[in-house]
Coordinates of C-alpha atoms in Angstrom, one line a residue:
Chain A
X1305 CA 19.6 -36.8 -35.3
X1306 CA 18.5 -40.1 -33.7
X1307 CA 19.9 -39.4 -30.8
X1308 CA 17.7 -36.2 -30.2
X1309 CA 14.9 -38.2 -31.0
X1310 CA 15.9 -41.1 -28.7
X1311 CA 16.6 -38.4 -25.7
X1312 CA 13.4 -36.7 -26.4
X1313 CA 11.7 -39.7 -26.2
X1314 CA 13.2 -40.9 -23.2
X1315 CA 12.4 -37.4 -21.6
X1316 CA 9.2 -37.7 -22.3
X1317 CA 8.6 -41.3 -21.0
X1318 CA 10.8 -40.0 -17.5
X1319 CA 8.4 -37.3 -17.2
X1320 CA 5.5 -39.2 -17.5
X1321 CA 6.5 -41.3 -15.0
X1322 CA 7.4 -38.5 -12.9
X1323 CA 4.0 -37.0 -13.3
X1324 CA 2.6 -40.0 -12.2
X1325 CA 4.1 -40.6 -9.0
X1326 CA 4.2 -36.9 -7.8
X1327 CA 1.1 -35.5 -6.4
X1328 CA -0.5 -34.0 -3.0
X1329 CA -1.7 -37.5 -1.8
X1330 CA 1.9 -38.5 -1.4
X1331 CA 1.8 -42.1 -2.1
X1332 CA 4.5 -44.5 -2.1
X1333 CA 6.3 -45.5 -5.2
X1334 CA 5.8 -49.0 -5.2
X1335 CA 2.1 -48.7 -4.1
X1336 CA 1.5 -46.4 -6.8
X1337 CA 2.7 -48.6 -9.4
X1338 CA 1.2 -51.8 -8.3
X1339 CA -2.1 -49.8 -7.8
X1340 CA -1.6 -48.5 -11.3
X1341 CA -1.2 -51.6 -13.1
X1342 CA -2.9 -54.5 -10.9
X1343 CA -5.7 -52.5 -9.3
X1344 CA -4.2 -53.3 -5.4
X1345 CA -5.9 -51.1 -2.9
X1346 CA -9.1 -49.3 -3.3
X1347 CA -8.4 -45.6 -2.9
X1348 CA -5.1 -45.6 -4.2
X1349 CA -6.1 -47.0 -7.5
X1350 CA -8.7 -44.5 -7.7
X1351 CA -5.8 -41.9 -7.5
X1352 CA -3.6 -43.3 -10.1
X1353 CA -6.2 -44.4 -12.8
X1354 CA -8.8 -41.7 -12.0
X1355 CA -6.5 -38.6 -11.2
X1356 CA -2.9 -38.8 -12.0
X1357 CA -3.0 -41.0 -15.2
X1358 CA -5.8 -38.6 -17.0
X1359 CA -3.5 -35.8 -16.0
X1360 CA -0.3 -37.4 -17.4
X1361 CA -1.8 -38.4 -20.5
X1362 CA -3.5 -35.1 -21.4
X1363 CA -0.3 -33.4 -20.6
X1364 CA 1.4 -35.5 -23.3
X1365 CA -1.2 -35.0 -25.9
X1366 CA -1.8 -31.5 -25.3
X1367 CA 2.0 -30.5 -25.5
X1368 CA 2.4 -32.9 -28.4
X1369 CA -0.7 -30.8 -29.7
X1370 CA 0.7 -28.0 -29.3
X1371 CA 4.2 -28.4 -30.6
X1372 CA 3.2 -30.1 -33.6
X1373 CA 0.7 -27.5 -34.6
X1374 CA 3.3 -24.7 -34.1
X1375 CA 6.3 -26.6 -35.9
X1376 CA 3.7 -27.2 -38.8
X1377 CA 2.7 -23.3 -39.1
X1378 CA 6.2 -22.3 -38.8
X1379 CA 7.1 -24.6 -41.8
X1380 CA 4.1 -23.5 -44.0
X1381 CA 4.6 -19.5 -43.0
X1382 CA 8.3 -20.1 -43.2
X1383 CA 8.4 -17.8 -40.0
X1384 CA 9.6 -18.8 -36.6
X1385 CA 7.6 -16.5 -34.9
X1386 CA 4.2 -18.2 -36.2
X1387 CA 2.2 -20.2 -32.8
X1388 CA -0.8 -22.3 -32.9
X1389 CA -3.3 -19.4 -31.8
X1390 CA -2.3 -17.7 -34.9
X1391 CA -5.3 -18.8 -37.2
X1392 CA -8.0 -18.4 -34.6
X1393 CA -8.4 -21.7 -33.2
X1394 CA -7.6 -21.4 -29.7
X1395 CA -9.4 -18.2 -29.2
X1396 CA -12.5 -19.5 -30.7
X1397 CA -12.4 -22.4 -28.7
X1398 CA -12.0 -20.6 -25.5
X1399 CA -15.0 -18.4 -26.3
X1400 CA -16.7 -21.8 -26.8
X1401 CA -15.9 -22.9 -23.5
X1402 CA -16.7 -19.6 -21.7
X1403 CA -20.5 -19.7 -23.0
X1404 CA -20.7 -23.0 -21.7
X1405 CA -19.3 -21.7 -18.2
X1406 CA -21.6 -18.9 -18.6
X1407 CA -24.6 -20.2 -19.7
X1408 CA -24.7 -23.1 -16.7
X1409 CA -24.3 -25.8 -19.3
X1410 CA -20.7 -26.5 -18.2
X1411 CA -22.4 -27.4 -14.7
X1412 CA -25.1 -29.5 -16.2
X1413 CA -23.3 -32.4 -17.5
X1414 CA -19.1 -33.1 -17.4
X1415 CA -18.3 -33.0 -20.8
X1416 CA -20.4 -29.9 -22.1
X1417 CA -17.3 -27.5 -21.9
X1418 CA -15.0 -29.3 -23.8
X1419 CA -17.5 -29.7 -26.5
X1420 CA -18.6 -26.4 -26.5
X1421 CA -14.9 -25.6 -27.0
X1422 CA -14.8 -28.1 -29.9
X1423 CA -17.8 -26.6 -31.2
X1424 CA -15.9 -23.0 -31.1
X1425 CA -12.9 -24.4 -33.1
X1426 CA -15.0 -26.0 -35.6
X1427 CA -16.7 -22.6 -36.1
X1428 CA -13.2 -20.8 -36.6
X1429 CA -12.0 -23.5 -39.1
X1430 CA -15.4 -22.9 -40.8
X1431 CA -14.7 -19.0 -40.8
X1432 CA -11.3 -19.3 -41.9
X1433 CA -12.3 -21.4 -45.0
X1434 CA -14.6 -19.0 -45.9
X1435 CA -12.3 -15.7 -45.4
X1436 CA -9.1 -17.2 -46.9
X1437 CA -10.9 -19.1 -49.7
X1438 CA -9.6 -22.6 -50.8
X1439 CA -6.7 -21.6 -52.7
X1440 CA -5.4 -18.1 -50.9
X1441 CA -1.8 -17.3 -50.2
X1442 CA -0.2 -17.5 -46.7
X1443 CA -1.0 -13.9 -45.9
X1444 CA -4.7 -14.0 -46.5
X1445 CA -4.4 -17.0 -43.9
X1446 CA -2.6 -15.1 -41.5
X1447 CA -5.2 -12.0 -41.7
X1448 CA -8.0 -14.7 -41.4
X1449 CA -6.3 -15.6 -38.5
X1450 CA -5.9 -12.2 -36.7
X1451 CA -9.5 -11.2 -37.6
X1452 CA -11.0 -14.5 -36.2
X1453 CA -8.7 -14.2 -33.0
X1454 CA -9.9 -10.6 -32.2
X1455 CA -13.4 -11.3 -32.7
X1456 CA -13.3 -14.4 -30.5
X1457 CA -11.3 -12.2 -27.9
X1458 CA -13.8 -9.6 -28.3
X1459 CA -16.9 -11.8 -27.6
X1460 CA -14.9 -13.5 -24.7
X1461 CA -14.5 -10.0 -22.9
X1462 CA -18.1 -9.2 -23.7
X1463 CA -19.1 -12.2 -22.1
X1464 CA -17.3 -11.5 -18.9
X1465 CA -18.2 -7.7 -19.1
X1466 CA -22.1 -8.6 -19.1
X1467 CA -21.6 -11.6 -16.7
X1468 CA -23.9 -10.8 -14.0
X1469 CA -22.7 -13.6 -11.7
X1470 CA -19.1 -12.6 -9.9
X1471 CA -18.8 -16.7 -9.3
X1472 CA -19.3 -17.7 -13.3
X1473 CA -16.9 -14.7 -14.1
X1474 CA -14.1 -15.5 -11.8
X1475 CA -14.7 -19.3 -12.9
X1476 CA -14.3 -18.2 -16.6
X1477 CA -11.2 -16.4 -15.7
X1478 CA -9.3 -19.0 -14.2
X1479 CA -10.4 -21.7 -16.7
X1480 CA -8.5 -18.9 -19.1
X1481 CA -5.6 -19.5 -17.3
X1482 CA -5.3 -23.1 -18.6
X1483 CA -4.9 -26.1 -16.3
X1484 CA -4.8 -29.9 -16.3
X1485 CA -6.0 -30.5 -12.9
X1486 CA -8.9 -32.9 -11.9
X1487 CA -9.5 -33.8 -15.7
X1488 CA -11.0 -37.5 -15.9
X1489 CA -10.4 -40.4 -18.4
X1490 CA -13.7 -39.1 -20.2
X1491 CA -12.1 -36.2 -21.0
X1492 CA -9.0 -38.1 -22.7
X1493 CA -11.7 -40.3 -24.6
X1494 CA -13.2 -37.3 -26.2
X1495 CA -10.3 -35.1 -27.5
X1496 CA -8.2 -38.2 -28.4
X1497 CA -9.9 -39.0 -31.7
X1498 CA -9.4 -35.3 -32.8
X1499 CA -5.8 -35.6 -31.7
X1500 CA -5.1 -38.6 -33.2
X1501 CA -6.7 -37.3 -36.7
X1502 CA -4.8 -33.9 -36.4
X1503 CA -1.8 -35.3 -35.8
X1504 CA -1.9 -37.8 -38.6
X1505 CA -2.9 -34.8 -40.9
X1506 CA 0.0 -32.7 -39.8
X1507 CA 3.0 -35.5 -39.6
X1508 CA 1.7 -36.2 -43.4
X1509 CA 2.8 -32.6 -44.5
X1510 CA 6.6 -33.1 -44.1
X1511 CA 7.2 -33.4 -47.9
X1512 CA 5.7 -30.0 -48.5
X1513 CA 6.8 -28.3 -45.9
X1514 CA 10.5 -29.2 -47.0
X1515 CA 9.7 -28.4 -50.5
X1516 CA 8.2 -24.7 -49.2
X1517 CA 11.6 -24.1 -47.7
X1518 CA 12.6 -23.0 -51.3
X1519 CA 9.5 -20.9 -51.5
X1520 CA 5.9 -21.1 -52.7
X1521 CA 6.8 -21.1 -56.6
X1522 CA 10.1 -23.7 -56.4
X1523 CA 7.6 -25.7 -54.3
X1524 CA 4.6 -25.8 -56.5
X1525 CA 7.1 -26.6 -59.3
X1526 CA 8.1 -29.5 -57.2
X1527 CA 5.0 -30.9 -57.5
X1528 CA 3.2 -30.0 -54.0
X1529 CA -0.1 -29.4 -54.3
X1530 CA -0.1 -26.2 -52.1
X1531 CA -3.9 -25.8 -51.9
X1532 CA -4.5 -29.3 -50.9
X1533 CA -1.0 -28.7 -48.1
X1534 CA -3.0 -25.6 -46.6
X1535 CA -6.5 -27.4 -46.1
X1536 CA -4.9 -30.2 -44.3
X1537 CA -2.8 -27.7 -42.2
X1538 CA -5.9 -25.7 -41.4
X1539 CA -7.9 -29.0 -40.4
X1540 CA -4.9 -30.7 -38.8
X1541 CA -4.2 -27.5 -36.5
X1542 CA -7.9 -26.9 -35.8
X1543 CA -8.3 -30.9 -34.8
X1544 CA -5.0 -30.5 -32.5
X1545 CA -5.6 -27.4 -31.1
X1546 CA -9.2 -26.9 -31.0
X1547 CA -9.1 -30.3 -28.8
X1548 CA -6.2 -29.4 -26.6
X1549 CA -7.8 -26.1 -25.5
X1550 CA -11.2 -28.1 -25.2
X1551 CA -9.6 -30.1 -22.2
X1552 CA -6.7 -27.4 -21.0
X1553 CA -7.5 -23.9 -21.6
X1554 CA -5.6 -21.5 -23.1
X1555 CA -1.8 -22.7 -22.9
X1556 CA 0.4 -20.3 -25.0
X1557 CA 4.1 -20.5 -25.8
X1558 CA 4.7 -24.3 -26.3
X1559 CA 3.8 -24.4 -29.8
X1560 CA 6.4 -21.2 -30.4
X1561 CA 9.2 -22.2 -28.2
X1562 CA 8.9 -26.4 -28.7
X1563 CA 10.0 -26.0 -32.5
X1564 CA 12.2 -23.3 -32.1
X1565 CA 14.3 -25.0 -29.4
X1566 CA 14.7 -28.1 -31.2
X1567 CA 15.0 -26.9 -35.0
X1568 CA 18.7 -26.9 -35.0
X1569 CA 19.2 -29.9 -33.2
X1570 CA 17.5 -32.0 -35.9
X1571 CA 19.0 -30.3 -39.0
X1572 CA 16.5 -27.5 -39.3
X1573 CA 14.4 -29.5 -42.0
X1574 CA 10.6 -29.1 -41.2
X1575 CA 10.0 -32.6 -42.0
X1576 CA 12.2 -33.3 -39.0
X1577 CA 11.0 -30.6 -36.8
X1578 CA 7.4 -31.9 -36.7
X1579 CA 8.1 -34.9 -34.6
X1580 CA 11.1 -33.4 -32.6
X1581 CA 8.5 -30.5 -31.5
X1582 CA 5.9 -32.9 -31.1
X1583 CA 8.0 -34.8 -28.4
X1584 CA 9.3 -31.3 -26.9
X1585 CA 6.1 -29.6 -26.5
X1586 CA 4.8 -32.8 -24.5
X1587 CA 7.9 -32.7 -22.5
X1588 CA 7.4 -29.4 -21.7
X1589 CA 3.8 -29.3 -20.6
X1590 CA 4.6 -32.4 -18.3
X1591 CA 7.3 -30.7 -16.9
X1592 CA 5.5 -27.6 -16.2
X1593 CA 2.8 -29.9 -14.9
X1594 CA 4.9 -31.4 -12.4
X1595 CA 6.2 -28.1 -11.5
X1596 CA 2.9 -26.6 -10.8
X1597 CA 2.1 -29.3 -8.3
X1598 CA 5.7 -28.7 -6.8
X1599 CA 5.9 -25.2 -6.5
X1600 CA 2.5 -24.2 -5.0
X1601 CA 0.5 -27.5 -4.0
X1602 CA -1.8 -25.5 -1.9
X1603 CA -2.4 -22.6 -4.2
X1604 CA -3.5 -24.3 -7.5
X1605 CA -1.0 -22.3 -9.7
X1606 CA -2.2 -22.5 -13.2
X1607 CA -0.2 -24.6 -15.8
X1608 CA -1.1 -21.7 -18.8
X1609 CA 0.5 -19.0 -16.1
X1610 CA 4.1 -20.7 -15.4
X1611 CA 4.3 -21.6 -19.0
X1612 CA 3.8 -18.2 -20.0
X1613 CA 6.2 -16.9 -17.1
X1614 CA 9.1 -19.7 -18.3
X1615 CA 8.0 -18.9 -22.3
X1616 CA 7.9 -15.4 -22.2
X1617 CA 12.0 -14.9 -21.6
X1618 CA 12.4 -17.4 -24.2
X1619 CA 10.4 -15.6 -26.5
X1620 CA 12.4 -12.3 -25.8
X1621 CA 15.6 -14.5 -26.2
X1622 CA 14.3 -15.0 -29.9
X1623 CA 13.4 -11.7 -31.1
X1624 CA 16.9 -10.5 -29.6
X1625 CA 18.5 -13.3 -32.0
X1626 CA 16.3 -12.5 -34.9
X1627 CA 17.5 -8.7 -34.6
X1628 CA 20.7 -9.5 -34.7
X1629 CA 20.8 -11.5 -37.6
X1630 CA 18.9 -8.9 -39.5
Chain B
X997 CA 12.8 -33.5 -79.4
X998 CA 10.7 -30.6 -78.0
X999 CA 10.8 -30.3 -74.6
X1000 CA 8.4 -27.4 -74.3
X1001 CA 5.8 -26.1 -76.7
X1002 CA 3.9 -23.0 -75.9
X1003 CA 0.8 -22.2 -78.3
X1004 CA -0.9 -18.7 -78.2
X1005 CA -0.3 -18.2 -74.5
X1006 CA -2.0 -15.2 -72.8
X1007 CA -2.1 -14.1 -69.6
X1008 CA -3.9 -11.3 -67.9
X1009 CA -3.0 -9.3 -64.7
X1010 CA -5.9 -7.2 -63.3
X1011 CA -7.5 -6.8 -66.6
X1012 CA -3.9 -6.1 -68.2
X1013 CA -2.4 -8.2 -70.8
X1014 CA 0.9 -9.1 -69.6
X1015 CA 1.4 -12.2 -72.3
X1016 CA -0.1 -11.5 -75.6
X1017 CA 0.0 -14.6 -77.8
X1018 CA 3.2 -16.5 -77.3
X1019 CA 4.0 -19.5 -79.4
X1020 CA 7.3 -21.1 -78.8
X1021 CA 9.7 -24.7 -78.8
X1022 CA 12.5 -25.2 -77.0
X1023 CA 14.6 -28.4 -77.8
X1024 CA 16.9 -30.9 -76.2
X1025 CA 20.6 -29.4 -76.7
X1026 CA 19.5 -25.6 -76.7
X1027 CA 20.3 -22.7 -74.4
X1028 CA 17.3 -20.3 -75.0
X1029 CA 17.8 -16.8 -73.6
X1030 CA 14.7 -14.9 -72.8
X1031 CA 15.5 -11.3 -73.0
X1032 CA 13.5 -8.2 -72.6
X1033 CA 13.0 -5.0 -70.6
X1034 CA 11.8 -4.8 -67.0
X1035 CA 8.2 -5.6 -67.5
X1036 CA 8.2 -7.4 -70.8
X1037 CA 6.5 -10.5 -69.3
X1038 CA 9.7 -12.9 -69.1
X1039 CA 8.8 -14.0 -65.4
X1040 CA 5.4 -14.4 -66.6
X1041 CA 6.0 -16.4 -69.3
X1042 CA 7.9 -19.0 -67.6
X1043 CA 5.3 -19.0 -64.6
X1044 CA 2.7 -19.4 -66.8
X1045 CA 4.4 -21.9 -68.6
X1046 CA 4.8 -24.2 -65.3
X1047 CA 0.8 -23.4 -64.7
X1048 CA 1.6 -21.5 -61.7
X1049 CA -0.4 -18.8 -62.4
X1050 CA -3.4 -18.7 -64.7
X1051 CA -3.4 -18.4 -68.4
X1052 CA -5.1 -19.1 -71.9
X1053 CA -3.5 -21.1 -74.6
X1054 CA -1.7 -24.0 -74.3
X1055 CA 1.6 -25.2 -72.4
X1056 CA 3.0 -28.6 -73.3
X1057 CA 3.9 -29.0 -69.5
X1058 CA 0.3 -28.6 -68.5
X1059 CA -0.6 -32.0 -70.0
X1060 CA 1.5 -33.6 -67.4
X1061 CA 0.3 -34.7 -64.0
X1062 CA 2.4 -32.1 -61.0
X1063 CA 4.3 -35.2 -60.3
X1064 CA 5.4 -36.1 -63.6
X1065 CA 6.1 -32.6 -64.8
X1066 CA 8.2 -32.0 -61.8
X1067 CA 10.5 -34.9 -63.2
X1068 CA 10.6 -33.2 -66.7
X1069 CA 11.1 -29.6 -65.9
X1070 CA 13.4 -27.9 -63.0
X1071 CA 12.4 -24.6 -61.6
X1072 CA 14.8 -22.1 -60.5
X1073 CA 12.9 -19.0 -59.3
X1074 CA 14.5 -15.5 -59.1
X1075 CA 13.8 -14.9 -55.4
X1076 CA 16.4 -16.6 -53.7
X1077 CA 14.4 -18.4 -50.8
X1078 CA 15.8 -20.4 -48.3
X1079 CA 13.6 -20.4 -45.3
X1080 CA 15.3 -22.5 -42.7
X1081 CA 19.1 -23.3 -41.8
X1082 CA 19.3 -26.5 -43.3
X1083 CA 22.5 -28.1 -44.8
X1084 CA 23.6 -27.5 -48.1
X1085 CA 23.1 -31.3 -48.9
X1086 CA 19.9 -31.3 -47.7
X1087 CA 18.4 -28.7 -49.5
X1088 CA 20.3 -29.8 -52.8
X1089 CA 18.6 -33.4 -51.8
X1090 CA 14.9 -31.4 -51.9
X1091 CA 15.6 -31.8 -55.8
X1092 CA 15.1 -35.4 -55.2
X1093 CA 11.6 -34.9 -54.0
X1094 CA 9.5 -35.4 -57.4
X1095 CA 11.3 -38.7 -57.8
X1096 CA 10.5 -39.8 -54.0
X1097 CA 13.7 -41.3 -53.4
X1098 CA 16.8 -40.2 -51.3
X1099 CA 19.6 -41.6 -54.1
X1100 CA 22.6 -39.9 -52.8
X1101 CA 24.6 -40.5 -56.6
X1102 CA 22.3 -37.4 -58.0
X1103 CA 22.9 -34.9 -55.1
X1104 CA 26.9 -35.6 -54.9
X1105 CA 27.0 -35.1 -58.6
X1106 CA 25.4 -31.9 -58.1
X1107 CA 27.2 -30.6 -55.2
X1108 CA 30.4 -31.5 -57.5
X1109 CA 29.3 -29.8 -60.4
X1110 CA 28.6 -26.5 -58.8
X1111 CA 31.7 -26.9 -56.6
X1112 CA 30.1 -27.0 -53.4
X1113 CA 31.5 -30.0 -51.8
X1114 CA 33.6 -28.2 -49.4
X1115 CA 30.3 -26.3 -48.0
X1116 CA 28.0 -29.5 -48.1
X1117 CA 27.7 -29.5 -44.2
X1118 CA 27.4 -25.9 -43.8
X1119 CA 23.9 -24.4 -43.3
X1120 CA 22.6 -22.7 -46.3
X1121 CA 21.4 -19.7 -44.6
X1122 CA 24.8 -18.9 -43.5
X1123 CA 26.3 -18.8 -46.9
X1124 CA 26.8 -15.5 -49.1
X1125 CA 24.2 -14.8 -51.7
X1126 CA 26.6 -16.3 -54.5
X1127 CA 27.0 -19.2 -52.6
X1128 CA 23.1 -19.7 -52.1
X1129 CA 22.6 -18.9 -55.9
X1130 CA 25.1 -21.6 -56.4
X1131 CA 23.4 -24.1 -54.3
X1132 CA 19.9 -23.3 -55.4
X1133 CA 21.1 -24.1 -59.1
X1134 CA 22.7 -27.5 -57.8
X1135 CA 19.0 -28.5 -56.4
X1136 CA 17.6 -28.0 -59.9
X1137 CA 20.5 -30.3 -61.3
X1138 CA 19.6 -32.8 -58.8
X1139 CA 16.2 -32.7 -60.0
X1140 CA 17.5 -34.7 -63.3
X1141 CA 14.8 -33.0 -65.2
X1142 CA 15.1 -33.0 -68.9
X1143 CA 14.6 -29.4 -68.9
X1144 CA 15.6 -26.4 -66.9
X1145 CA 13.8 -22.9 -66.5
X1146 CA 15.8 -20.3 -64.9
X1147 CA 14.6 -16.6 -64.1
X1148 CA 17.5 -14.7 -63.7
X1149 CA 20.0 -17.0 -62.4
X1150 CA 23.4 -15.0 -62.6
X1151 CA 21.5 -11.7 -61.2
X1152 CA 23.8 -10.4 -58.4
X1153 CA 26.8 -12.7 -59.0
X1154 CA 29.9 -11.8 -59.7
X1155 CA 31.6 -11.9 -62.9
X1156 CA 33.5 -15.4 -62.3
X1157 CA 30.3 -16.9 -60.9
X1158 CA 28.2 -15.4 -64.0
X1159 CA 30.4 -17.0 -66.2
X1160 CA 30.8 -20.3 -64.4
X1161 CA 27.0 -20.6 -64.1
X1162 CA 26.1 -19.8 -67.9
X1163 CA 28.9 -22.3 -68.5
X1164 CA 26.9 -24.9 -66.2
X1165 CA 24.0 -24.4 -68.4
X1166 CA 25.7 -24.5 -71.7
X1167 CA 27.1 -27.9 -70.2
X1168 CA 23.6 -28.9 -69.5
X1169 CA 22.4 -28.4 -73.3
X1170 CA 25.3 -30.3 -74.7
X1171 CA 24.6 -33.1 -72.5
X1172 CA 21.0 -33.3 -73.7
X1173 CA 19.2 -31.1 -71.4
X1174 CA 17.1 -28.0 -72.8
X1175 CA 17.5 -24.7 -71.0
X1176 CA 15.3 -21.6 -71.0
X1177 CA 16.9 -18.5 -69.0
X1178 CA 16.0 -15.2 -68.9
X1179 CA 18.5 -12.8 -68.3
X1180 CA 19.5 -9.0 -68.6
X1181 CA 23.0 -9.2 -69.4
X1182 CA 22.9 -9.2 -72.9
X1183 CA 26.5 -9.6 -73.2
X1184 CA 26.6 -13.0 -71.3
X1185 CA 23.4 -14.0 -73.2
X1186 CA 25.1 -13.3 -76.8
X1187 CA 28.3 -15.6 -75.3
X1188 CA 26.2 -18.3 -73.6
X1189 CA 22.8 -18.7 -75.3
X1190 CA 22.3 -20.9 -78.8
X1191 CA 19.2 -19.1 -79.2
X1192 CA 17.4 -15.5 -77.9
X1193 CA 14.0 -14.9 -77.7
X1194 CA 13.0 -11.0 -77.1
X1195 CA 10.1 -9.9 -75.5
X1196 CA 8.5 -6.9 -75.9
X1197 CA 5.2 -5.8 -74.2
X1198 CA 4.0 -9.4 -73.8
X1199 CA 4.9 -10.5 -77.2
X1200 CA 7.7 -12.1 -79.3
X1201 CA 9.6 -9.5 -80.9
X1202 CA 12.4 -11.8 -82.6
X1203 CA 13.6 -15.5 -81.8
X1204 CA 16.6 -16.9 -83.5
X1205 CA 20.3 -16.8 -83.1
X1206 CA 21.9 -14.1 -81.3
X1207 CA 23.2 -12.3 -84.1
X1208 CA 20.1 -12.3 -86.1
X1209 CA 17.9 -11.0 -82.6
X1210 CA 20.4 -8.3 -81.6
X1211 CA 20.1 -6.0 -84.5
X1212 CA 20.2 -2.4 -84.3
X1213 CA 16.8 -2.1 -85.1
X1214 CA 15.3 -4.1 -82.2
X1215 CA 17.7 -2.7 -79.9
X1216 CA 16.5 0.7 -80.6
X1217 CA 12.6 -0.6 -80.8
X1218 CA 12.4 -3.1 -77.6
X1219 CA 15.5 -1.8 -75.2
X1220 CA 16.0 1.9 -76.1
X1221 CA 19.7 1.4 -76.8
X1222 CA 22.4 1.6 -79.2
X1223 CA 25.3 -1.3 -78.7
X1224 CA 28.8 -2.4 -80.2
X1225 CA 28.3 -5.8 -81.3
X1226 CA 31.6 -7.7 -83.1
X1227 CA 32.7 -11.4 -83.4
X1228 CA 36.3 -11.9 -82.4
X1229 CA 38.5 -14.9 -82.1
X1230 CA 37.5 -15.0 -78.6
X1231 CA 33.9 -15.1 -79.6
X1232 CA 31.3 -12.6 -79.9
X1233 CA 31.2 -9.4 -77.9
X1234 CA 28.3 -7.2 -76.8
X1235 CA 28.5 -4.2 -75.0
X1236 CA 25.4 -1.6 -74.8
X1237 CA 26.7 1.8 -75.4
X1238 CA 23.8 4.5 -74.9
X1239 CA 20.0 5.1 -74.8
X1240 CA 18.2 6.5 -77.4

């Protein structure tokens, strides 16, 4: 168990370092490190501190957010097919971002797009709490999530449909594919508080999610306040996933696959799967973000596309094993 | 010592009254069998007493804060739910959640009592239904609560494990615990319960020692059956015979 966590931690550190050292500028390793820590060489310091460092940091933050949210939702719903997009937050955040691009707000100032996306996420939370009620069951949460996702998806399509400007439309489509290219430390600073607060909220759910292994009745009789757990879950997922979508666009599969891959390795207890899945998600996004730079450096291969390409086969395997177990 | 007191408990579900004025006491040292036909309100009674569904009236359990309540009463729901492939040992240790400790002694004792030591490192989801039932009972034992409420713990078990489970409940009662157990098998109930409470359409139809509760008149009125009831050197034997 400790070995799994140590291994995951080491993997994340290794990939983080690799992410800092790999890029189209082709900088020598020792110069890069000098520039990052001591600020030697003007151009190279700029590349390291303003381009590569925010990109690597965001990969860790986005991956950890998605992995953690996926693990928390799976634990709450007691279903390995749950994923962070389920409660409609990522779809609504994407809609906020799309509106910012379409209205030209995104071009007006740098942080307009992520701010609009965060606004979309907040809207989704308000809607979901209204629809699912403060004390509803897991099922009402899923249904409300599906409804909100569908609505946000339809509105996004509508914006694209009515877009008079083909450049805006293509910008929207590319943004929706998900990427970490050309992000700044401002982006890091904007989403870090949301992700930190959401992460604390989700990690605090371990005890309750463990008890839910035995079902809602047994968990309630073990002294777990299910209404409070559900509220913390919604707020935690919304903060982490809303922020992740705001800064990286739509990135699927990480939240679905990371907990699934690591579950048995950590003994399957939800409280253990939470941190393991956060580390696993960070490693996945770091690795994928390195891969998009190595596979097609000239073509701007999108992070979300690559992850979906690799993630879909994992998902198929999950369905096949599930079918065999039934 | 009274471990559970219900006073005039009423519960509604969609305008229909499922419980209609239930009052009862459970004391330490008792194994109280809750019997009644399907839909009589057995599960509803236990869930209402635990505060899991809305009710009117009084349950002594509701005077405790949730955490203390979880140390006072262990609840074994009828659905045997184990969501994740966690080890038997980790599952049984979930019974320690209300205590907030990781004391291995109660967990080891519970595993021993339910004869699960050989399975302790196996994923609980890979066990047979009967083994899972024993694991879930072991979890309630690890909780070390004075009162145990179990909803049909022997349903779906083979005869040997049915008897063994009822004997564990009896041992608990002799060790100073109180047990409230809903059960359909009247033969087992007669042999292992110190007292029976018969529910009929949300009301208590009879409450007392098995011999006094399972009268031909009550069996006819509540269950719609006739039965053979005999005291033998091997203990009481109860066998339903026909419907009426």
